[in-house]
């Protein structure tokens, strides 16, 4: 009962003091608004970059050519062997006729050349997709060793560079997001510290009359929570409307159709939730840290 | 019955200053005691250790059964609830009215709102500020502000009231008023009062027990009325 009274008074007092210390509250809210907008932008960027790299990685395949004049039985053997490699996500058999048709479509010169040849010079092949892009090399080597396979390619060199670059980009953006969240935490908690500094008399008097440390902290922690919520309103609106408008304007793609943006729905709500969470937690933590300083002798 | 027992108390500050050296004092329940001493004598440190604003380096300070020297920071509030403290600079919250300033002390202890009102009104009446309950501190004179601070200190019926130069900022007439209130509290409520002061007139007139602290040690302990202004006390 007593704890409940202390709790309800803390909540009441926290609302009161947000209003009473209006200019400092505004400072804290503005500060969190600006930093949270930066956080939102970087989360959206990171998430999109990661989605793009994942989708590009999915496009990477191994092409294994079957030896010339292989019989159907041989191809079945290869299929069985491929079924046994756990790293393979899926594979598609592409016959030499399909290749021929595709190449004839591609250019006029190829068309006439292929028509001129009596026999189809191309090879039957398997197009293999792996589950993890790092397994490309291993799978290629394994497939190469098969009896009825003449060669297997995955774009050596280029693929490694590409995967390496993706890795750096996604790790780099993650670092930026984490750094930004830390900077936000620091900025917001410092601003709250300023607001509490101006009220250290209040804390001193509370201590003097025998208020427990928890009861002193509570209203300040609630205040931090309220400031966190108020500070995340604008960033959340900016994120939701900004991303929807951006997505519509770009038609969901950047540069070409290969690079697609993350669908706005659910994703932006997820980002909004993160912003709200970061705002509240940082606000509460900032207050906690700031008050602690005045609770020591 | 003993309320305060200070034994072999030492206080050495981080910068090496020794403020208290082997101090031994006993104060009984219901006493009214003056603590005097020149600036830097350790008088303030002594007062501060009683409400655990300072922690003794060595020795024990027992206040109302609590050993202050061993009290953890997070448990200080348990001691403070038994003690009222009044300062030279009043320490009132400027944005709260007289009533709110006093009620604030009880509210933060988690007391029921119904129980708070009569207790606050009683304390306000005790210091004679019934008419000014709705005023803000800046609408009051220095003496009135100090009376609010006293009301706040006694609202929870503490066993001990510590006053750190409560008349330091007040003119002689107002000081007299404040002393009358304190004496009244001591006699009617039986509250033990310890008051640090520079004002030798008050000390001479009130004829109470006087503790003289010099260089961190107890230089004199004069029983009721046996003290006459000492050379060592410089008038403030």
Coordinates of C-alpha atoms in Angstrom, one line a residue:
Chain A
X1 CA 0.0 0.0 0.0
X2 CA 2.8 2.3 1.0
X3 CA 4.8 1.3 -2.0
X4 CA 1.8 2.0 -4.2
X5 CA 1.4 5.4 -2.8
X6 CA 5.0 6.2 -3.4
X7 CA 4.7 4.9 -6.9
X8 CA 1.6 6.9 -7.7
X9 CA 3.0 10.1 -6.2
X10 CA 6.2 9.5 -8.2
X11 CA 4.2 9.3 -11.4
X12 CA 2.2 12.5 -10.5
X13 CA 5.4 14.4 -9.6
X14 CA 7.2 13.3 -12.7
X15 CA 4.4 14.8 -14.9
X16 CA 4.4 17.9 -12.8
X17 CA 8.1 18.5 -13.1
X18 CA 8.2 18.0 -16.8
X19 CA 5.9 21.0 -17.0
X20 CA 7.6 22.9 -14.2
X21 CA 11.0 22.6 -15.8
X22 CA 9.6 23.3 -19.2
X23 CA 12.6 24.8 -20.9
X24 CA 14.9 22.0 -19.8
X25 CA 12.3 19.4 -20.8
X26 CA 12.2 21.0 -24.2
X27 CA 16.0 20.8 -24.4
X28 CA 16.0 17.1 -23.5
X29 CA 13.1 16.4 -26.0
X30 CA 14.8 18.3 -28.8
X31 CA 18.0 16.5 -28.2
X32 CA 16.5 13.1 -28.3
X33 CA 14.3 14.0 -31.3
X34 CA 17.4 14.9 -33.4
X35 CA 19.5 12.0 -32.4
X36 CA 16.7 9.5 -32.7
X37 CA 16.0 10.7 -36.3
X38 CA 19.7 9.9 -37.0
X39 CA 19.3 6.5 -35.4
X40 CA 16.1 5.9 -37.5
X41 CA 17.9 6.8 -40.8
X42 CA 20.8 4.6 -40.0
X43 CA 18.6 1.6 -39.0
X44 CA 16.7 2.0 -42.3
X45 CA 20.0 2.2 -44.3
X46 CA 21.5 -0.8 -42.6
X47 CA 18.5 -3.0 -42.9
X48 CA 18.2 -2.1 -46.6
X49 CA 21.9 -2.7 -47.3
X50 CA 21.7 -6.1 -45.6
X51 CA 18.6 -7.0 -47.6
X52 CA 20.3 -6.0 -50.8
X53 CA 23.4 -7.9 -50.1
X54 CA 21.4 -11.0 -49.2
X55 CA 19.4 -10.8 -52.4
X56 CA 22.5 -10.3 -54.4
X57 CA 24.1 -13.2 -52.7
X58 CA 21.1 -15.4 -53.6
X59 CA 21.8 -14.7 -57.2
X60 CA 25.3 -16.3 -57.0
X61 CA 25.2 -19.8 -58.5
X62 CA 27.6 -22.6 -59.6
X63 CA 27.3 -23.8 -63.2
X64 CA 28.4 -27.4 -63.7
X65 CA 28.7 -28.7 -67.3
X66 CA 28.1 -32.3 -68.0
X67 CA 30.6 -34.1 -70.2
X68 CA 29.8 -34.3 -73.9
X69 CA 27.7 -37.2 -75.0
X70 CA 26.6 -38.2 -71.5
X71 CA 23.7 -40.4 -71.4
X72 CA 20.5 -39.9 -69.3
X73 CA 21.7 -42.5 -66.8
X74 CA 24.8 -40.4 -66.2
X75 CA 22.7 -37.3 -65.6
X76 CA 20.6 -39.2 -63.1
X77 CA 23.8 -40.3 -61.3
X78 CA 24.8 -36.6 -61.1
X79 CA 21.4 -35.7 -59.7
X80 CA 21.7 -38.3 -57.0
X81 CA 25.2 -37.1 -56.1
X82 CA 24.0 -33.5 -55.9
X83 CA 21.1 -34.5 -53.6
X84 CA 23.7 -35.7 -51.2
X85 CA 25.5 -32.4 -50.8
X86 CA 23.9 -30.7 -47.8
X87 CA 25.2 -27.2 -48.6
X88 CA 23.1 -27.1 -51.8
X89 CA 19.9 -25.2 -51.6
X90 CA 18.5 -26.2 -55.0
X91 CA 19.7 -27.0 -58.5
X92 CA 18.2 -26.8 -61.9
X93 CA 19.0 -29.0 -64.9
X94 CA 19.5 -26.9 -68.1
X95 CA 19.9 -29.0 -71.3
X96 CA 22.0 -27.9 -74.2
X97 CA 18.9 -27.2 -76.2
X98 CA 17.7 -24.7 -73.6
X99 CA 21.1 -23.0 -73.7
X100 CA 20.9 -22.9 -77.5
X101 CA 17.5 -21.4 -77.5
X102 CA 18.6 -18.8 -75.0
X103 CA 21.7 -17.9 -76.9
X104 CA 19.9 -17.6 -80.2
X105 CA 17.6 -15.1 -78.6
X106 CA 20.5 -13.0 -77.3
X107 CA 22.0 -11.9 -80.6
X108 CA 21.7 -12.2 -84.3
X109 CA 25.3 -13.3 -84.9
X110 CA 25.0 -16.1 -82.4
X111 CA 21.7 -17.1 -84.0
X112 CA 23.2 -17.5 -87.5
X113 CA 26.4 -19.2 -86.1
X114 CA 24.4 -21.8 -84.2
X115 CA 22.1 -22.4 -87.2
X116 CA 25.1 -22.9 -89.4
X117 CA 26.5 -25.6 -87.1
X118 CA 24.9 -29.0 -87.7
X119 CA 25.5 -30.3 -84.2
X120 CA 24.8 -28.4 -81.0
X121 CA 28.2 -27.6 -79.6
X122 CA 26.9 -26.7 -76.2
X123 CA 26.8 -28.8 -73.1
X124 CA 24.1 -30.0 -70.7
X125 CA 24.5 -28.3 -67.3
X126 CA 23.3 -27.9 -63.7
X127 CA 22.7 -24.5 -62.2
X128 CA 23.3 -24.9 -58.5
X129 CA 22.3 -22.5 -55.7
X130 CA 24.0 -22.9 -52.4
X131 CA 22.5 -22.1 -49.0
X132 CA 25.4 -20.0 -47.8
X133 CA 27.5 -17.9 -50.2
X134 CA 30.7 -19.0 -48.4
X135 CA 30.1 -22.6 -49.5
X136 CA 30.3 -21.7 -53.2
X137 CA 34.0 -22.6 -53.5
X138 CA 33.7 -26.0 -51.7
X139 CA 30.6 -27.0 -53.6
X140 CA 32.2 -26.1 -56.9
X141 CA 35.3 -28.2 -56.1
X142 CA 33.2 -31.2 -55.0
X143 CA 31.1 -31.1 -58.1
X144 CA 34.2 -30.7 -60.3
X145 CA 35.5 -34.0 -59.1
X146 CA 32.5 -35.9 -60.3
X147 CA 33.0 -38.5 -63.1
X148 CA 30.5 -37.1 -65.5
X149 CA 31.2 -33.4 -65.0
X150 CA 33.5 -31.7 -67.4
X151 CA 33.8 -28.4 -65.5
X152 CA 32.2 -26.3 -62.8
X153 CA 32.4 -22.5 -62.5
X154 CA 31.2 -19.9 -60.0
X155 CA 33.0 -16.8 -61.0
X156 CA 36.1 -17.2 -58.9
X157 CA 37.8 -14.0 -57.8
X158 CA 34.9 -11.7 -58.6
X159 CA 32.6 -13.6 -56.2
X160 CA 35.1 -13.5 -53.3
X161 CA 35.6 -9.8 -53.8
X162 CA 31.9 -9.1 -53.9
X163 CA 31.2 -11.2 -50.8
X164 CA 34.0 -9.5 -49.0
X165 CA 32.7 -6.1 -49.9
X166 CA 29.2 -7.0 -48.7
X167 CA 30.6 -8.2 -45.5
X168 CA 32.5 -5.0 -44.9
X169 CA 29.4 -2.9 -45.8
X170 CA 27.1 -4.8 -43.5
X171 CA 29.5 -4.8 -40.6
X172 CA 30.3 -1.2 -41.1
X173 CA 26.7 -0.1 -41.1
X174 CA 26.1 -2.1 -37.9
X175 CA 29.0 -0.4 -36.2
X176 CA 27.5 3.0 -37.3
X177 CA 24.1 2.1 -35.8
X178 CA 25.6 0.9 -32.5
X179 CA 27.8 4.0 -32.3
X180 CA 24.8 6.3 -33.0
X181 CA 22.7 4.6 -30.3
X182 CA 25.6 5.1 -27.9
X183 CA 26.0 8.7 -28.8
X184 CA 22.2 9.2 -28.4
X185 CA 22.4 7.6 -25.0
X186 CA 25.2 9.8 -24.0
X187 CA 23.6 13.0 -25.3
X188 CA 20.2 12.3 -23.9
X189 CA 21.5 11.3 -20.5
X190 CA 23.7 14.4 -20.4
X191 CA 20.8 16.7 -21.1
X192 CA 18.8 15.0 -18.4
X193 CA 21.8 15.4 -16.1
X194 CA 21.6 19.1 -16.7
X195 CA 18.0 19.2 -15.9
X196 CA 18.6 17.3 -12.7
X197 CA 21.6 19.3 -11.8
X198 CA 19.4 22.3 -11.4
X199 CA 17.3 20.3 -9.0
X200 CA 20.0 19.0 -6.7
X201 CA 18.5 21.0 -3.9
X202 CA 15.3 19.1 -4.2
X203 CA 17.3 15.8 -4.0
X204 CA 19.3 17.1 -1.0
X205 CA 16.1 18.0 0.8
X206 CA 14.5 14.7 0.0
X207 CA 17.5 12.9 1.4
X208 CA 17.4 15.1 4.5
X209 CA 13.8 14.3 5.4
X210 CA 14.5 10.6 5.1
X211 CA 13.2 9.7 1.7
X212 CA 14.7 6.4 0.6
X213 CA 17.0 6.4 -2.4
X214 CA 14.5 4.4 -4.4
X215 CA 11.7 6.9 -3.7
X216 CA 14.0 9.7 -4.7
X217 CA 14.9 8.1 -7.9
X218 CA 11.4 7.0 -9.0
X219 CA 10.0 10.3 -10.1
X220 CA 13.2 11.2 -12.0
X221 CA 13.2 7.8 -13.7
X222 CA 9.5 8.3 -14.7
X223 CA 10.4 11.8 -15.9
X224 CA 13.2 10.3 -18.1
X225 CA 10.6 7.8 -19.4
X226 CA 8.2 10.6 -20.3
X227 CA 10.9 12.7 -21.9
X228 CA 12.0 9.6 -23.9
X229 CA 8.4 9.0 -25.2
X230 CA 7.9 12.7 -26.1
X231 CA 11.3 12.8 -27.8
X232 CA 10.5 9.8 -30.0
X233 CA 7.2 11.0 -31.3
X234 CA 8.6 13.1 -34.1
X235 CA 11.3 10.6 -35.1
X236 CA 8.6 7.9 -35.3
X237 CA 6.3 10.1 -37.5
X238 CA 9.2 11.1 -39.7
X239 CA 10.2 7.4 -40.1
X240 CA 6.7 6.1 -41.0
X241 CA 5.7 8.9 -43.4
X242 CA 9.2 9.5 -44.7
X243 CA 9.8 5.8 -45.6
X244 CA 6.4 5.3 -47.1
X245 CA 6.8 8.4 -49.3
X246 CA 10.4 7.4 -50.3
X247 CA 9.3 3.9 -51.2
X248 CA 6.4 5.1 -53.3
X249 CA 8.5 7.7 -55.1
X250 CA 11.2 5.2 -56.0
X251 CA 8.7 2.5 -56.8
X252 CA 10.5 0.1 -54.3
X253 CA 13.7 0.0 -56.4
X254 CA 17.0 1.8 -56.5
X255 CA 19.0 2.1 -59.7
X256 CA 17.8 -1.1 -61.3
X257 CA 15.2 -3.8 -60.6
X258 CA 17.8 -6.0 -58.9
X259 CA 18.1 -3.7 -55.9
X260 CA 14.8 -3.6 -54.1
X261 CA 13.9 -1.7 -50.9
X262 CA 12.5 -3.4 -47.9
X263 CA 8.7 -3.4 -48.0
X264 CA 7.5 -0.5 -45.7
X265 CA 4.8 -2.4 -43.8
X266 CA 5.8 -4.1 -40.6
X267 CA 9.3 -2.9 -41.2
X268 CA 8.6 0.7 -40.3
X269 CA 6.6 -0.3 -37.3
X270 CA 9.5 -2.4 -36.2
X271 CA 11.8 0.7 -36.6
X272 CA 9.2 2.8 -34.7
X273 CA 9.2 0.3 -31.9
X274 CA 13.0 0.4 -31.7
X275 CA 13.0 4.2 -31.6
X276 CA 10.4 4.2 -28.8
X277 CA 12.4 1.6 -26.9
X278 CA 15.7 3.4 -27.3
X279 CA 14.0 6.8 -26.3
X280 CA 12.4 5.3 -23.1
X281 CA 15.3 3.2 -22.0
X282 CA 17.9 5.9 -22.6
X283 CA 15.7 8.5 -20.9
X284 CA 15.3 6.3 -17.8
X285 CA 18.9 5.2 -17.7
X286 CA 20.1 8.8 -18.1
X287 CA 17.9 9.9 -15.2
X288 CA 19.0 7.0 -13.1
X289 CA 22.7 7.7 -13.8
X290 CA 22.3 11.5 -13.1
X291 CA 20.4 11.1 -9.9
X292 CA 22.8 8.5 -8.6
X293 CA 25.5 11.1 -8.5
X294 CA 23.6 13.1 -5.9
X295 CA 22.7 10.1 -3.8
X296 CA 26.3 9.6 -2.7
X297 CA 28.1 11.3 0.1
Chain B
X1 CA 18.6 7.6 28.9
X2 CA 21.3 8.1 26.2
X3 CA 20.2 9.2 22.8
X4 CA 23.6 9.9 21.4
X5 CA 26.9 8.3 22.2
X6 CA 30.0 9.3 20.4
X7 CA 33.1 7.3 21.3
X8 CA 36.6 7.7 20.1
X9 CA 35.4 9.4 17.0
X10 CA 37.9 10.4 14.3
X11 CA 37.3 12.1 11.1
X12 CA 40.1 12.7 8.6
X13 CA 39.2 14.2 5.3
X14 CA 40.7 13.0 2.0
X15 CA 43.0 16.0 1.8
X16 CA 44.5 15.0 5.1
X17 CA 42.7 17.5 7.3
X18 CA 41.8 16.1 10.7
X19 CA 38.5 17.5 11.7
X20 CA 37.7 15.3 14.7
X21 CA 40.3 13.5 16.9
X22 CA 39.2 11.1 19.6
X23 CA 35.9 12.8 20.4
X24 CA 33.8 11.4 23.2
X25 CA 30.3 12.8 23.9
X26 CA 27.1 11.5 25.5
X27 CA 23.8 13.3 25.1
X28 CA 20.7 12.2 26.9
X29 CA 17.1 12.1 25.7
X30 CA 15.3 15.5 26.1
X31 CA 18.5 17.6 26.5
X32 CA 19.0 20.9 24.9
X33 CA 22.7 21.2 23.9
X34 CA 24.7 24.0 22.3
X35 CA 27.8 23.1 20.3
X36 CA 30.2 26.0 20.0
X37 CA 33.7 26.4 18.6
X38 CA 35.5 28.7 16.2
X39 CA 35.4 28.2 12.4
X40 CA 37.4 25.1 11.5
X41 CA 37.2 23.7 14.9
X42 CA 35.4 20.5 13.8
X43 CA 32.0 21.7 15.1
X44 CA 30.3 21.4 11.8
X45 CA 31.9 18.0 11.1
X46 CA 30.6 16.8 14.5
X47 CA 27.1 18.0 13.7
X48 CA 27.3 16.4 10.2
X49 CA 28.3 13.0 11.5
X50 CA 25.2 13.0 13.7
X51 CA 22.9 12.9 10.7
X52 CA 25.4 11.0 8.6
X53 CA 26.2 13.7 6.1
X54 CA 29.8 12.8 7.0
X55 CA 30.9 9.3 7.9
X56 CA 33.4 9.0 10.8
X57 CA 36.8 7.6 9.8
X58 CA 37.2 5.7 13.1
X59 CA 35.2 5.2 16.2
X60 CA 31.5 4.9 16.8
X61 CA 28.6 7.4 16.7
X62 CA 25.4 5.9 17.9
X63 CA 22.3 8.0 17.4
X64 CA 19.0 6.5 18.6
X65 CA 20.4 3.0 18.5
X66 CA 21.8 3.3 15.0
X67 CA 25.6 3.1 14.6
X68 CA 26.1 5.9 12.1
X69 CA 29.7 4.9 11.4
X70 CA 28.5 1.6 10.0
X71 CA 25.4 2.9 8.2
X72 CA 25.4 2.1 4.5
X73 CA 24.6 4.9 2.1
X74 CA 21.4 3.3 0.9
X75 CA 20.2 3.0 4.5
X76 CA 20.8 6.6 5.6
X77 CA 17.1 7.4 5.2
X78 CA 16.3 5.1 8.2
X79 CA 18.4 7.4 10.4
X80 CA 17.0 10.6 8.8
X81 CA 13.5 9.6 9.6
X82 CA 14.3 9.8 13.3
X83 CA 16.0 13.2 13.0
X84 CA 15.0 16.7 12.0
X85 CA 17.6 19.0 10.6
X86 CA 17.5 22.8 10.3
X87 CA 20.1 24.8 8.5
X88 CA 21.3 28.4 8.3
X89 CA 20.0 28.7 4.7
X90 CA 16.6 27.1 5.4
X91 CA 16.7 24.8 2.3
X92 CA 13.1 25.2 1.3
X93 CA 11.8 24.4 -2.2
X94 CA 11.0 27.7 -3.8
X95 CA 8.2 26.4 -6.0
X96 CA 6.2 24.9 -3.2
X97 CA 4.0 26.7 -0.7
X98 CA 4.7 26.6 3.0
X99 CA 2.1 23.8 3.4
X100 CA 3.6 21.9 0.5
X101 CA 7.1 22.2 1.7
X102 CA 6.2 20.6 5.0
X103 CA 3.9 18.0 3.5
X104 CA 6.6 17.1 1.1
X105 CA 8.6 15.5 3.9
X106 CA 5.7 13.2 4.9
X107 CA 4.7 12.5 1.3
X108 CA 8.0 11.2 0.4
X109 CA 7.9 8.8 3.3
X110 CA 4.8 7.3 1.7
X111 CA 2.3 8.4 4.3
X112 CA -1.4 8.5 3.6
X113 CA -2.8 11.8 2.4
X114 CA -5.5 11.8 5.1
X115 CA -2.9 11.5 7.8
X116 CA -0.6 14.1 6.3
X117 CA -2.9 17.1 6.6
X118 CA -3.5 17.2 10.3
X119 CA 0.1 16.5 11.1
X120 CA 1.3 19.3 8.8
X121 CA -1.3 21.7 10.2
X122 CA -0.1 20.9 13.7
X123 CA 3.5 21.6 12.8
X124 CA 2.5 24.9 11.2
X125 CA 0.6 25.9 14.2
X126 CA 3.6 25.0 16.5
X127 CA 5.8 27.5 14.7
X128 CA 3.0 30.1 14.5
X129 CA 2.6 30.3 10.7
X130 CA -1.0 29.3 10.4
X131 CA -1.8 32.5 8.4
X132 CA 1.0 31.9 5.9
X133 CA 0.4 28.3 4.9
X134 CA -0.4 29.2 1.3
X135 CA 2.5 31.6 0.8
X136 CA 5.6 30.7 -1.1
X137 CA 9.0 31.0 0.6
X138 CA 10.0 34.2 -1.3
X139 CA 6.9 35.9 0.2
X140 CA 8.2 35.3 3.7
X141 CA 10.8 37.0 5.9
X142 CA 14.0 35.1 6.9
X143 CA 12.6 34.3 10.3
X144 CA 9.4 33.0 8.8
X145 CA 11.3 30.8 6.4
X146 CA 13.3 29.4 9.2
X147 CA 10.1 28.6 11.0
X148 CA 8.9 26.7 8.0
X149 CA 12.2 24.8 8.0
X150 CA 11.7 24.0 11.7
X151 CA 8.1 22.9 11.1
X152 CA 9.3 20.6 8.3
X153 CA 12.0 19.2 10.6
X154 CA 9.5 18.4 13.4
X155 CA 6.5 17.3 11.4
X156 CA 7.5 13.6 11.6
X157 CA 7.9 13.9 15.4
X158 CA 11.6 13.1 15.5
X159 CA 13.4 12.3 18.7
X160 CA 16.3 14.5 17.8
X161 CA 16.4 18.0 16.2
X162 CA 19.7 19.1 14.8
X163 CA 20.2 22.8 14.1
X164 CA 23.2 23.9 12.3
X165 CA 23.5 27.7 13.0
X166 CA 19.8 28.3 12.6
X167 CA 20.1 31.9 13.6
X168 CA 23.2 32.6 11.5
X169 CA 21.3 34.7 8.9
X170 CA 18.8 36.3 11.2
X171 CA 18.8 39.6 13.2
X172 CA 18.9 39.4 17.1
X173 CA 15.1 39.9 17.6
X174 CA 14.2 37.2 15.0
X175 CA 16.8 35.0 16.5
X176 CA 15.1 35.3 19.9
X177 CA 11.8 34.2 18.3
X178 CA 13.4 31.2 16.8
X179 CA 15.0 30.2 20.0
X180 CA 11.7 30.5 21.8
X181 CA 10.2 28.1 19.3
X182 CA 13.1 25.7 19.7
X183 CA 12.9 25.8 23.5
X184 CA 9.1 25.3 23.3
X185 CA 9.6 22.2 21.1
X186 CA 12.2 20.9 23.5
X187 CA 10.0 21.3 26.5
X188 CA 6.6 20.4 25.1
X189 CA 7.5 17.6 22.8
X190 CA 10.5 16.4 24.7
X191 CA 12.6 16.5 21.5
X192 CA 16.3 16.5 22.1
X193 CA 17.9 19.5 20.4
X194 CA 21.5 19.9 19.4
X195 CA 22.3 23.4 18.1
X196 CA 25.6 24.6 16.6
X197 CA 26.0 28.3 16.9
X198 CA 28.4 31.3 16.9
X199 CA 26.0 33.5 18.8
X200 CA 27.3 33.9 22.3
X201 CA 24.4 36.1 23.4
X202 CA 22.0 33.2 22.8
X203 CA 24.3 30.7 24.5
X204 CA 24.7 33.0 27.6
X205 CA 21.0 33.8 27.8
X206 CA 19.6 30.3 27.4
X207 CA 21.7 28.7 30.1
X208 CA 21.8 25.2 28.6
X209 CA 24.5 22.5 28.4
X210 CA 27.3 23.7 26.2
X211 CA 29.9 21.6 24.3
X212 CA 33.0 23.4 23.2
X213 CA 34.9 21.8 20.3
X214 CA 38.4 23.1 19.5
X215 CA 40.8 21.4 17.1
X216 CA 38.6 18.4 16.8
X217 CA 38.5 17.6 20.4
X218 CA 36.0 18.3 23.2
X219 CA 37.6 21.3 24.9
X220 CA 34.8 21.8 27.4
X221 CA 31.5 20.3 28.5
X222 CA 29.6 22.8 30.7
X223 CA 26.4 21.7 32.4
X224 CA 23.3 23.8 32.4
X225 CA 24.1 27.4 33.1
X226 CA 27.7 26.9 34.2
X227 CA 29.0 28.3 30.9
X228 CA 29.9 32.0 30.4
X229 CA 31.1 33.2 27.0
X230 CA 34.5 32.0 26.4
X231 CA 37.4 33.8 25.0
X232 CA 37.8 31.3 22.2
X233 CA 34.5 32.0 20.6
X234 CA 34.6 34.8 18.2
X235 CA 31.4 36.5 17.6
X236 CA 30.0 36.0 14.2

